[in-house]
mmCIF file of C-alpha atoms in Angstrom:
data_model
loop_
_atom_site.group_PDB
_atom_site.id
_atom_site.type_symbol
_atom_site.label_atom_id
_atom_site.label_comp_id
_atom_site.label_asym_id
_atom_site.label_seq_id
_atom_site.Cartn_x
_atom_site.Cartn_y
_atom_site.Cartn_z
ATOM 1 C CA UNK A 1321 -31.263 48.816 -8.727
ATOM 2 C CA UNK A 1322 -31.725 52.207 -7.117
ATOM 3 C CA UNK A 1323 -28.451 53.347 -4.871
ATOM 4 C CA UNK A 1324 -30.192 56.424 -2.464
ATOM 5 C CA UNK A 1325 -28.727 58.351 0.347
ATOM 6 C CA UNK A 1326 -30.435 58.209 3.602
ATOM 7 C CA UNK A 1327 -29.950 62.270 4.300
ATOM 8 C CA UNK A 1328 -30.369 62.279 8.062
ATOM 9 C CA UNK A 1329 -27.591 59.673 8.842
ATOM 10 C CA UNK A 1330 -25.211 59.971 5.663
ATOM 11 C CA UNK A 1331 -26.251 55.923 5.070
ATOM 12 C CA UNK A 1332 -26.421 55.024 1.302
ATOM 13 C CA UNK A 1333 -28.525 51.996 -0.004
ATOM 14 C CA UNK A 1334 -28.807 49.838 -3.151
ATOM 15 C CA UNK A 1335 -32.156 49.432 -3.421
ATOM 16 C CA UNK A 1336 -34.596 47.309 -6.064
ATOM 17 C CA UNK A 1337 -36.593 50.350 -7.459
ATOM 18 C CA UNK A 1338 -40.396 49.265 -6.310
ATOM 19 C CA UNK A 1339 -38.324 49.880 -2.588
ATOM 20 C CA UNK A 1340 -36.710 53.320 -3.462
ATOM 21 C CA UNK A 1341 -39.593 54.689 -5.231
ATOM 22 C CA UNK A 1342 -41.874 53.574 -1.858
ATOM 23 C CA UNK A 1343 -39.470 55.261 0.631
ATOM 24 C CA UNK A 1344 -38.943 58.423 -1.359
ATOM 25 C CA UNK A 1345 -43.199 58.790 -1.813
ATOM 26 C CA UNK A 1346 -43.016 58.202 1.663
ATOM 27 C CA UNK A 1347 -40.545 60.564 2.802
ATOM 28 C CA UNK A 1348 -38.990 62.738 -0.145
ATOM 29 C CA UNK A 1349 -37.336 65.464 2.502
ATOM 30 C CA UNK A 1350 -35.105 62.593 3.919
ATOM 31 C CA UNK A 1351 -34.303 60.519 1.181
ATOM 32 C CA UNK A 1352 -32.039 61.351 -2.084
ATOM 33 C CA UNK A 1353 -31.736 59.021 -4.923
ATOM 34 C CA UNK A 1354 -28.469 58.373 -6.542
ATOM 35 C CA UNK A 1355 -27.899 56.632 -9.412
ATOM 36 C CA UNK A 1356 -30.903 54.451 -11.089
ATOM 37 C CA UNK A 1357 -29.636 51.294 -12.948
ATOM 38 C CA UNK A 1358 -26.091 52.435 -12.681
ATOM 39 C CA UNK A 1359 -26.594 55.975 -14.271
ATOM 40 C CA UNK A 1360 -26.114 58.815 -12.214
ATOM 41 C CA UNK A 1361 -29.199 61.192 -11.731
ATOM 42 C CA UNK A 1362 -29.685 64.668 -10.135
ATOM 43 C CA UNK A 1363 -32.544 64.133 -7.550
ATOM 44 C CA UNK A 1364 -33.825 67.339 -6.356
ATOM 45 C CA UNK A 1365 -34.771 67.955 -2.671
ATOM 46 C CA UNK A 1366 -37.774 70.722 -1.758
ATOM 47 C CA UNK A 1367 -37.110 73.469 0.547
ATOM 48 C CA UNK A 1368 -39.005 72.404 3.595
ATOM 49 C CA UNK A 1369 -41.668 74.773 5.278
ATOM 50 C CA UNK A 1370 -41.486 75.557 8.825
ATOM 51 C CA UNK A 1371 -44.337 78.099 10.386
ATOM 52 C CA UNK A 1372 -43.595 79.824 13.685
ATOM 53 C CA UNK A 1373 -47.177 80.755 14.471
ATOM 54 C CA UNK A 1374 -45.246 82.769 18.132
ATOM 55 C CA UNK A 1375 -43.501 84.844 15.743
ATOM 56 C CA UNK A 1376 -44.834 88.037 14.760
ATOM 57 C CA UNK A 1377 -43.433 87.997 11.038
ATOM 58 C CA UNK A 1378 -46.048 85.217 10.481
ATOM 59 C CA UNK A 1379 -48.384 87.047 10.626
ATOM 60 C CA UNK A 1380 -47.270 90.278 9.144
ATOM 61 C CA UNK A 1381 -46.386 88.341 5.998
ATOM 62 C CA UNK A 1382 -48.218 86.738 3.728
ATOM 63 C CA UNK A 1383 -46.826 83.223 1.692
#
């Protein structure tokens, strides 16, 4: 059993793992898992990306 954290609302789930593992695939930004079988583990969670094409330092800079 998987126990993730739901990051938008704060709502934490025990999950069966197939489930976890499809809704973190699915979404990684918004999901965070836990603990897996009881153990604690350190999920990391990417920096998301956000262009603002109106913005002039879009353009100026290159990523």
């Amino acid at each position: 059993m998987y126990k993730i954290k739901f990051l938008p609302t704060g709502h934490i789930f025990t999950l069966p793992e197939n489930e976890a593992k499809k809704l973190k695939e699915k979404s990684p930004d918004e999901y965070l898992i836990l603990e897996k079988n009881g153990k604690k583990f350190k999920d990391k969670i990417g920096k998301q990306k956000t262009e603002d094409t109106k913005s002039i330092l879009s353009k100026v800079l290159d990523n």
